[in-house]
PDB file of C-alpha atoms in Angstrom:
ATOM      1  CA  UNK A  30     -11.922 -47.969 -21.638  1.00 86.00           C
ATOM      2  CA  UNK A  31      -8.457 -46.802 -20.461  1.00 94.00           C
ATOM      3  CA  UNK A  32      -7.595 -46.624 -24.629  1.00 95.00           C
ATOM      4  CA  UNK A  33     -10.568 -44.448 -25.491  1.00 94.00           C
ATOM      5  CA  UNK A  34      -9.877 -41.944 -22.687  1.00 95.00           C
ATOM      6  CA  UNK A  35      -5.900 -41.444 -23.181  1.00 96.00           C
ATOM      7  CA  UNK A  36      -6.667 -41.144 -26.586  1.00 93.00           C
ATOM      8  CA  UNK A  37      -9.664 -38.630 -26.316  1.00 94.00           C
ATOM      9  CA  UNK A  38      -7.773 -36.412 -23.247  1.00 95.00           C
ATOM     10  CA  UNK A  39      -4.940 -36.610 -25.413  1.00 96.00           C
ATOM     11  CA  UNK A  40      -6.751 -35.333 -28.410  1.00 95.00           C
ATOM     12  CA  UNK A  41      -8.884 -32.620 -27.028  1.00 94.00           C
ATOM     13  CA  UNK A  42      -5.870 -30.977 -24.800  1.00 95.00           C
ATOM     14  CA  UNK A  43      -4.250 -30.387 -28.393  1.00 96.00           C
ATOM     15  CA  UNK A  44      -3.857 -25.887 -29.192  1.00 96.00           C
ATOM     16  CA  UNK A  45      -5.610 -27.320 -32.746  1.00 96.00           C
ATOM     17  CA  UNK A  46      -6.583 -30.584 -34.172  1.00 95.00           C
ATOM     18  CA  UNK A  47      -4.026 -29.681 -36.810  1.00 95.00           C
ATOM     19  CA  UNK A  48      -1.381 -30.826 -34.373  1.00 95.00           C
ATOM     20  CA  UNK A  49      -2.355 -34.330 -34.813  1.00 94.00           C
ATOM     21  CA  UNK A  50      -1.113 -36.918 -37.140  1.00 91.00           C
ATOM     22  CA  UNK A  51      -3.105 -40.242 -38.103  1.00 89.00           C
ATOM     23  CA  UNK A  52      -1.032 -42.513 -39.383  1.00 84.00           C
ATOM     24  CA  UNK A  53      -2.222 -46.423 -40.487  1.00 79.00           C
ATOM     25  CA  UNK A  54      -0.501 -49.667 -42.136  1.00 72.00           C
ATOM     26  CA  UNK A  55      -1.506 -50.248 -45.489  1.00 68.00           C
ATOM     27  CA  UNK A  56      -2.966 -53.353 -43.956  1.00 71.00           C
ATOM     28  CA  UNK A  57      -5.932 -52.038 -42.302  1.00 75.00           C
ATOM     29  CA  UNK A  58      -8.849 -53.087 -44.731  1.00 76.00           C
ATOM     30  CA  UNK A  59     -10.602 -50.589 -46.694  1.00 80.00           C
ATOM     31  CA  UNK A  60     -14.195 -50.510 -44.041  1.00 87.00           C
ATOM     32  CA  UNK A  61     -11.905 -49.684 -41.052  1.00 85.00           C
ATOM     33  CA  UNK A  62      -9.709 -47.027 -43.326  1.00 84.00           C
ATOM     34  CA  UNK A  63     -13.237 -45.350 -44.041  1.00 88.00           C
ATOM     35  CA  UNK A  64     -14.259 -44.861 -40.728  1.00 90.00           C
ATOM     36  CA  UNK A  65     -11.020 -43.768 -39.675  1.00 89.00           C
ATOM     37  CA  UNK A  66     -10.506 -41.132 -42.020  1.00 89.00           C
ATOM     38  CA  UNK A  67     -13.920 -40.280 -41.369  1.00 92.00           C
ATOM     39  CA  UNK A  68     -13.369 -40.030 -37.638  1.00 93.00           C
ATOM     40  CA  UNK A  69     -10.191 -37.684 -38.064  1.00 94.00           C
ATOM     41  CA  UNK A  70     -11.903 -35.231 -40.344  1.00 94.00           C
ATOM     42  CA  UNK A  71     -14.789 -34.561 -38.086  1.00 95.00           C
ATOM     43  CA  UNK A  72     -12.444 -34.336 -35.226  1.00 95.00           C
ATOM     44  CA  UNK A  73     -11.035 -31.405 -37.718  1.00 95.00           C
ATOM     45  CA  UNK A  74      -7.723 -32.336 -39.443  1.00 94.00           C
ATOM     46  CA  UNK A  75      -6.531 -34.060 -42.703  1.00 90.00           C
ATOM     47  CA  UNK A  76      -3.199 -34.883 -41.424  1.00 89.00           C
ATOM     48  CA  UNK A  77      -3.012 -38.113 -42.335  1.00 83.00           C
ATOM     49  CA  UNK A  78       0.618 -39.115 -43.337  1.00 76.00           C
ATOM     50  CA  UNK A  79       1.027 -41.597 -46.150  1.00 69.00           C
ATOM     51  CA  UNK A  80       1.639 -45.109 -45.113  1.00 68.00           C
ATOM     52  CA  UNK A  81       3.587 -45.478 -48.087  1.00 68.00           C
ATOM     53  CA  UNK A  82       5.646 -42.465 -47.842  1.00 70.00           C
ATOM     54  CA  UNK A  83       6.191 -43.053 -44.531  1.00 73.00           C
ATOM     55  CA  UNK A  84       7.515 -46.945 -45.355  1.00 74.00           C
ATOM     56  CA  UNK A  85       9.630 -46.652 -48.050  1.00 78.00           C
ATOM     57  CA  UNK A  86      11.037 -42.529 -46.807  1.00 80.00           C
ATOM     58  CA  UNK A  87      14.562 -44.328 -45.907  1.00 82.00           C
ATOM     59  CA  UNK A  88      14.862 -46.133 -49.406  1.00 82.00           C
ATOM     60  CA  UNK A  89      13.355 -43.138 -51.247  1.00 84.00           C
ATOM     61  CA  UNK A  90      16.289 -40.824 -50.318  1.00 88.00           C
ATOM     62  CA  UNK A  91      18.920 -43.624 -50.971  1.00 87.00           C
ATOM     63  CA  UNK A  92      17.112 -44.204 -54.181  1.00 86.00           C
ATOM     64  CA  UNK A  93      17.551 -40.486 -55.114  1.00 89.00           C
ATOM     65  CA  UNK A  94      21.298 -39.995 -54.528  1.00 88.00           C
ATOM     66  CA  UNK A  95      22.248 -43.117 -56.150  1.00 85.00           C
ATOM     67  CA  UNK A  96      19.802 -43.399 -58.908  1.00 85.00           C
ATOM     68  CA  UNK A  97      18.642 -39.783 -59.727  1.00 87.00           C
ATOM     69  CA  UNK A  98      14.717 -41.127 -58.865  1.00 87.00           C
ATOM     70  CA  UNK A  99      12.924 -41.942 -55.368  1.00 83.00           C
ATOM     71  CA  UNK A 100      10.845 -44.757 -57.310  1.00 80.00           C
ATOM     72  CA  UNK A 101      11.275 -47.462 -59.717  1.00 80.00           C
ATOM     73  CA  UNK A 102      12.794 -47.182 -63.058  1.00 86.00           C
ATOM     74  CA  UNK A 103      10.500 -50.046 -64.699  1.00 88.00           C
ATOM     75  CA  UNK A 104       6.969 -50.683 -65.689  1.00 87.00           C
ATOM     76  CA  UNK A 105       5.499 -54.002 -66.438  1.00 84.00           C
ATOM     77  CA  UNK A 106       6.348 -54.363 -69.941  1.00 89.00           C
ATOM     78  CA  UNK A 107       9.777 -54.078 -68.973  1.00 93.00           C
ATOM     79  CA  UNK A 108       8.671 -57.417 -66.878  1.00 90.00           C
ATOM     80  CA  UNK A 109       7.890 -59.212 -70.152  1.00 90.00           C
ATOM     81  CA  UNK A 110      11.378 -58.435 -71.519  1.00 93.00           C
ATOM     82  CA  UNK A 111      13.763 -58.984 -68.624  1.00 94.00           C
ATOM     83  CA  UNK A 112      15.796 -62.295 -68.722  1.00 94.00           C
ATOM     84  CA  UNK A 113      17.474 -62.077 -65.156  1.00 95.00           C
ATOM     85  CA  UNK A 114      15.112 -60.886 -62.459  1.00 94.00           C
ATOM     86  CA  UNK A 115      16.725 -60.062 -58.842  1.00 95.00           C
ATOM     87  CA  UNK A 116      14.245 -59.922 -55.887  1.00 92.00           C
ATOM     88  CA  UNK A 117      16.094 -58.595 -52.936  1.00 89.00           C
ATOM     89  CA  UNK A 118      14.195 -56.249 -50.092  1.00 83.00           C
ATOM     90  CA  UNK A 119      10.840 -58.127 -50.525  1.00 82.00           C
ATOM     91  CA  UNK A 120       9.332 -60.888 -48.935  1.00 83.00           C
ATOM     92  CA  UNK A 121       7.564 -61.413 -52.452  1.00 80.00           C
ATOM     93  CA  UNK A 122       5.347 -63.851 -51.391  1.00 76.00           C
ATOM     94  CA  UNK A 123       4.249 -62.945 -48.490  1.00 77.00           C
ATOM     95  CA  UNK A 124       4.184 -58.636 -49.470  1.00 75.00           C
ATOM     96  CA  UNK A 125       3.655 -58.988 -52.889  1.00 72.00           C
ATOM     97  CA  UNK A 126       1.970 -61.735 -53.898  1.00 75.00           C
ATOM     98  CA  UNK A 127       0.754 -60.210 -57.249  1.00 77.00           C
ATOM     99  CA  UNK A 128       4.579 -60.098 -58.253  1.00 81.00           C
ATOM    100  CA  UNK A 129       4.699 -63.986 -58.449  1.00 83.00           C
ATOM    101  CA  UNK A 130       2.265 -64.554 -61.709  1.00 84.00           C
ATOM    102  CA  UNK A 131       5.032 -62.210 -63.496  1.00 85.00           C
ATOM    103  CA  UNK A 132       7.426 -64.572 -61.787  1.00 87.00           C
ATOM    104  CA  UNK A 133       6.336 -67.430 -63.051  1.00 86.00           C
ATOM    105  CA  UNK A 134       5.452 -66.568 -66.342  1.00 88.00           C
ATOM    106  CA  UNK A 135       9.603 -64.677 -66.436  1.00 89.00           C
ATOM    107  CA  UNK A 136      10.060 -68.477 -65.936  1.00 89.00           C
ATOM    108  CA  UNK A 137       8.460 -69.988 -68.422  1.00 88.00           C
ATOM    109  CA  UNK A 138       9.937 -67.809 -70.914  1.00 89.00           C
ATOM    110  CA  UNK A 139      13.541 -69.183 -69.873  1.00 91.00           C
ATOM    111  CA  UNK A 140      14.224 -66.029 -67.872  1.00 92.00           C
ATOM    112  CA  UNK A 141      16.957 -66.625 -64.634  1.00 93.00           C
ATOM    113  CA  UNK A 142      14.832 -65.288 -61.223  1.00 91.00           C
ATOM    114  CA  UNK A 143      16.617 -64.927 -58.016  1.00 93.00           C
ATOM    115  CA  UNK A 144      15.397 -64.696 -54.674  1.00 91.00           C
ATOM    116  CA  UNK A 145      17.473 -63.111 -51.947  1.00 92.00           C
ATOM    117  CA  UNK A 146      15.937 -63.277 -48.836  1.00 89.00           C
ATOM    118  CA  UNK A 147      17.295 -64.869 -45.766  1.00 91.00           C
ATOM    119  CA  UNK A 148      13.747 -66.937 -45.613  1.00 85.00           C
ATOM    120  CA  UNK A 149      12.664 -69.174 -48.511  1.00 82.00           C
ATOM    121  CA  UNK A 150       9.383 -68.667 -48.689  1.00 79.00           C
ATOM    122  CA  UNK A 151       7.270 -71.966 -50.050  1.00 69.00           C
ATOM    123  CA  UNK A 152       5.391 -69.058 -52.270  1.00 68.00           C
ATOM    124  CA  UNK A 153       8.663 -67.154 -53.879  1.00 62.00           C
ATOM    125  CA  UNK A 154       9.458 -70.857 -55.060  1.00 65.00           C
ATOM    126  CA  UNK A 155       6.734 -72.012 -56.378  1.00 54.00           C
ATOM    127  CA  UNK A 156       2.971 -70.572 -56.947  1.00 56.00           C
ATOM    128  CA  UNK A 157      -0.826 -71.650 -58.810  1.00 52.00           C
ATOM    129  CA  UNK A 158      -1.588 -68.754 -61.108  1.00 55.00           C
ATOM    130  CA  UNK A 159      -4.917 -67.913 -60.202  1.00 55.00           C
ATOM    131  CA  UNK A 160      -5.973 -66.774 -63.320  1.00 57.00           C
ATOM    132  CA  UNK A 161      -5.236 -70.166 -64.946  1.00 56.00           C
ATOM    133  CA  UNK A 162      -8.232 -72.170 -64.118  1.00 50.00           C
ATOM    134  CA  UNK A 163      -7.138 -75.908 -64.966  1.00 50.00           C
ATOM    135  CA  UNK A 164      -3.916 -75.093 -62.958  1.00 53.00           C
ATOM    136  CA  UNK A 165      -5.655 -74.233 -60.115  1.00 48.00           C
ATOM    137  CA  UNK A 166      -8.303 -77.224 -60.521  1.00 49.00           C
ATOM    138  CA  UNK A 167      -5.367 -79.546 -60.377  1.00 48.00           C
ATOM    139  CA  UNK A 168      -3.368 -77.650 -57.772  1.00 52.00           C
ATOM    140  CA  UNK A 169      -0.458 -77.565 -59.978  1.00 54.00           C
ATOM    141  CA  UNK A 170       2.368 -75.357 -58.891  1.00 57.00           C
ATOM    142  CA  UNK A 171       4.606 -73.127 -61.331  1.00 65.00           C
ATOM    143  CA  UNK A 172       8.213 -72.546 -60.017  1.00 72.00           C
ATOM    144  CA  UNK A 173       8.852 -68.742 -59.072  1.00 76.00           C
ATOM    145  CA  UNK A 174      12.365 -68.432 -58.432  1.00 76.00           C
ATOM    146  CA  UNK A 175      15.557 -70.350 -60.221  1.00 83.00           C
ATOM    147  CA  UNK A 176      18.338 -69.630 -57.436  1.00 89.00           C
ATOM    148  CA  UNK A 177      17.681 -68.497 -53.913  1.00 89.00           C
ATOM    149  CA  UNK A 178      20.018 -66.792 -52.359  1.00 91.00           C
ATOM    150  CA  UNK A 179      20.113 -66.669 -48.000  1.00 93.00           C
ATOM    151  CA  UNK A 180      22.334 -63.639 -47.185  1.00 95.00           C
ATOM    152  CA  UNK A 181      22.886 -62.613 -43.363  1.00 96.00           C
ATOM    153  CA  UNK A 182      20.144 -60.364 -42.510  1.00 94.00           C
ATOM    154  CA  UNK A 183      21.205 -57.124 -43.103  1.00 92.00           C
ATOM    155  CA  UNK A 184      23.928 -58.540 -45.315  1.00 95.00           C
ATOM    156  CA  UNK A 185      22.556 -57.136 -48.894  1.00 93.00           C
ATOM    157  CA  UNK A 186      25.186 -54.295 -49.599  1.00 93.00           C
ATOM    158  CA  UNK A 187      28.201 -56.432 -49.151  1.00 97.00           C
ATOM    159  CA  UNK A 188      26.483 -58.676 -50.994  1.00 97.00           C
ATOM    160  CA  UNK A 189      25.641 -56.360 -53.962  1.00 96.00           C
ATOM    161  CA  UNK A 190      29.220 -55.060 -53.535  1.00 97.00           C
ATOM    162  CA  UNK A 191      30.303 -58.675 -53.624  1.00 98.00           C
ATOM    163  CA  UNK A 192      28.609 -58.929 -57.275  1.00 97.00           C
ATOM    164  CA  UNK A 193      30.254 -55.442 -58.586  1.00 97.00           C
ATOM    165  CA  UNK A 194      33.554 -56.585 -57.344  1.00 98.00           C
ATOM    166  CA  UNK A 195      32.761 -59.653 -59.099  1.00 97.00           C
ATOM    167  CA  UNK A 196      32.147 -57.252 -62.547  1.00 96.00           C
ATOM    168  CA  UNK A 197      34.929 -55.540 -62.530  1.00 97.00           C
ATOM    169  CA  UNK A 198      37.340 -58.385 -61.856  1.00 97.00           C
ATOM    170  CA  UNK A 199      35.780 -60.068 -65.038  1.00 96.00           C
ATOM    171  CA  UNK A 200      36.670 -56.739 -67.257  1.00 94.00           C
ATOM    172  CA  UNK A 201      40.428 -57.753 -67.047  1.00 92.00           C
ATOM    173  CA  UNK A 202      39.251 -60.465 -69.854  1.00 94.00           C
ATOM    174  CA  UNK A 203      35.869 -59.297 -71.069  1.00 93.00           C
ATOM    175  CA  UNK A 204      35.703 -55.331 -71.454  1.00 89.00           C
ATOM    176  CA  UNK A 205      31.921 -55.860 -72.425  1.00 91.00           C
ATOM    177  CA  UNK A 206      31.029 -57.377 -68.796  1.00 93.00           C
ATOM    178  CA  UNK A 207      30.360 -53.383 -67.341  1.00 93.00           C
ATOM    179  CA  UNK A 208      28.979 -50.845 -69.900  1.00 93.00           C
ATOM    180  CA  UNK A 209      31.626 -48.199 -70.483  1.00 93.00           C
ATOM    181  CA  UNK A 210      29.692 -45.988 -72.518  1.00 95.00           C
ATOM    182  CA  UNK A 211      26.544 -45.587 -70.104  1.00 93.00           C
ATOM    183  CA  UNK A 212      28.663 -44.741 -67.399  1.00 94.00           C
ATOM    184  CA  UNK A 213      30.939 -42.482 -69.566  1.00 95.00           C
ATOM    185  CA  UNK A 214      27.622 -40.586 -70.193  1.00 95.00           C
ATOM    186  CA  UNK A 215      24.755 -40.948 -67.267  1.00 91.00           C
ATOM    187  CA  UNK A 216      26.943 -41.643 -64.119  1.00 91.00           C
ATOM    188  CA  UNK A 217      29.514 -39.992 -61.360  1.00 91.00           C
ATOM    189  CA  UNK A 218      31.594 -41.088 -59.120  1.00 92.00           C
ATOM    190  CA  UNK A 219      32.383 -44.279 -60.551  1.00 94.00           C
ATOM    191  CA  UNK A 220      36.192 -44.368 -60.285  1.00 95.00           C
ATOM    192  CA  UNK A 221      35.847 -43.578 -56.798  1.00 96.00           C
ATOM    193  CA  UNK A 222      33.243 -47.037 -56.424  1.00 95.00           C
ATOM    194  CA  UNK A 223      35.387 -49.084 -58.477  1.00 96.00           C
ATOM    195  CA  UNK A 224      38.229 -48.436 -56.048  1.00 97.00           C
ATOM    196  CA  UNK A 225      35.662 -49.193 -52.852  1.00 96.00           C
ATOM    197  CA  UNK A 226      35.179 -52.657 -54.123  1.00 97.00           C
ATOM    198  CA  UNK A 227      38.450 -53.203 -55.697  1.00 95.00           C
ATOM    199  CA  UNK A 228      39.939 -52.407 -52.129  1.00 96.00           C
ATOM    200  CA  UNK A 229      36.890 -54.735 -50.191  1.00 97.00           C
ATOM    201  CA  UNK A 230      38.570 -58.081 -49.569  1.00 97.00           C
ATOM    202  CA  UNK A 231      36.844 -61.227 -50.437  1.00 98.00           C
ATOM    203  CA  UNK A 232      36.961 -62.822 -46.792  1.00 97.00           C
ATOM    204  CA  UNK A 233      35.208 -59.486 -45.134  1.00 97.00           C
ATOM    205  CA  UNK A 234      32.437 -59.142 -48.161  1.00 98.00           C
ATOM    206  CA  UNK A 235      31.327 -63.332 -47.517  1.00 98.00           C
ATOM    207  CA  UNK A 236      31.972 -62.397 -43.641  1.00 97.00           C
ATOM    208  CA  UNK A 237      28.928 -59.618 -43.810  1.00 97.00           C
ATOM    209  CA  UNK A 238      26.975 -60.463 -46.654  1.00 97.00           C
ATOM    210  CA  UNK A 239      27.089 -64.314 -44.959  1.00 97.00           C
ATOM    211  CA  UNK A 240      27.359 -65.607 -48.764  1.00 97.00           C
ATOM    212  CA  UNK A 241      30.159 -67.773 -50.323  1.00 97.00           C
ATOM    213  CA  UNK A 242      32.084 -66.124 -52.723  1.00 97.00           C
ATOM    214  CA  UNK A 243      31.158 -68.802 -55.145  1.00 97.00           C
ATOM    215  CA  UNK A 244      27.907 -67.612 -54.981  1.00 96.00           C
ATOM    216  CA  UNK A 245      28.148 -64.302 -55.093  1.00 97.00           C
ATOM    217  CA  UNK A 246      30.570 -64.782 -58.509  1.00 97.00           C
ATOM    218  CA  UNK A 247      27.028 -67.002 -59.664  1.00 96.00           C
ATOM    219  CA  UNK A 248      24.747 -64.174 -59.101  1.00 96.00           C
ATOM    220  CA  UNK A 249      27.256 -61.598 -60.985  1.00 97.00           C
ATOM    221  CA  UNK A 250      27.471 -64.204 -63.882  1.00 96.00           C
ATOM    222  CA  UNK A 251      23.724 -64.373 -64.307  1.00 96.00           C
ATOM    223  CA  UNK A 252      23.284 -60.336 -64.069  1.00 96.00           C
ATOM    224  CA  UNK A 253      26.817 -59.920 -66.892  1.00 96.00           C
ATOM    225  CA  UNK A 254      24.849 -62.485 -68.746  1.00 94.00           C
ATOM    226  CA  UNK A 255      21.625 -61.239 -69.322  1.00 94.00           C
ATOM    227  CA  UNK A 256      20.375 -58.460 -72.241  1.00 93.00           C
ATOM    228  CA  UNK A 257      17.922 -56.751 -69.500  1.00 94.00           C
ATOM    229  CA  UNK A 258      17.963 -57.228 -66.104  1.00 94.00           C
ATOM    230  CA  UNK A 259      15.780 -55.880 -63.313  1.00 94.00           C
ATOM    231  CA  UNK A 260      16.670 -55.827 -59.703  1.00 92.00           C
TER     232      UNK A 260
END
């Protein structure tokens, strides 16, 4: 009772209903979302800021100064052709549990799939297709991930530093292991990086990402190694 009237005080003292937002989770089911919306438009406003938008704001703006786009690069096709698949900033199983048929199936084809994630979730290791009926009759499990990878929470940009230092070390004996010509043509700025992680000393890059070295040189051998990647 206390709720209703904060809320509805709250609500009618506003100068317009315009100076309201409504903002859900993507998680509220699609019955509740209905009468919601339908709520806040007879109360007299459509303000109603995208959950997504509002989630993924921080990584859309890093995504546009370092990539030139807010969103992702790749489609699903590009799926079917990847041979190294890097899933880092995603609980897959547990947020995108739709991901982990493409997963598996990456897998099957002999693709390398690696999980960073300081949990290891039972699902982003292994997962039942639904769509593949005897599987699912016999509850057998197809494996989702090839190498997990537990970095410190908050430990991924060392980490992905880590793996570019990693690169560019290797170019001393393999001038194919970063492509010259892409970054001649579609980048900035890179001189200036290379330095960053030439400079970034082994100890304090396994100190924050809370990865061996070792492993971080393993990751950054799969990625040199494979024709198309997606991360």
């Amino acid at each position: 009772g206390d709720a209703f009237t904060l809320v509805g005080t709250t609500l009618r003292g506003l100068e317009s209903p315009d100076r309201a937002a409504f903002y859900t989770s993507g998680r509220l089911g699609n019955e509740a979302s209905f009468l919601y919306q339908w709520f806040v438009r007879e109360f007299g406003t459509n303000n109603f800021p995208d959950c997504s938008n509002m989630c993924h704001e921080a990584s859309g703006v890093a995504l546009q100064a370092a990539l030139g786009t807010a969103k992702g690069t790749v489609d699903l096709e590009d799926w079917e052709k990847a041979d190294a698949i890097f899933v880092l900033g995603v609980n897959a199983a547990s947020n995108g549990p739709r991901m982990l048929t493409y997963l598996a199936e990456a897998i099957r084809r002999g693709a390398r799939v690696v999980h960073i994630n300081p949990l290891i979730e039972a699902g982003g290791t292994r997962t039942i297709v639904p769509h593949e009926l005897v599987d699912m009759a016999l509850f057998r499990a197809t494996s989702t991930s090839t190498l997990d990878i537990q970095p410190r929470i908050g430990g991924d940009a060392a980490l992905i530093r880590g793996m570019s230092k990693a690169l560019l070390e290797m170019t001393s004996t393999d001038q194919d292991a970063i492509d010259h010509l892409f970054i001649e043509r579609y980048t900035s700025g890179f001189a200036a990086y290379r330095t960053i992680c030439e400079t970034a000393s082994w100890d304090e890059l396994e100190r924050q990402s809370g990865v061996p070295q070792g492993q971080i040189r393993e990751i950054a051998g799969i990625y040199r190694n494979a024709r198309a990647s997606i991360i």
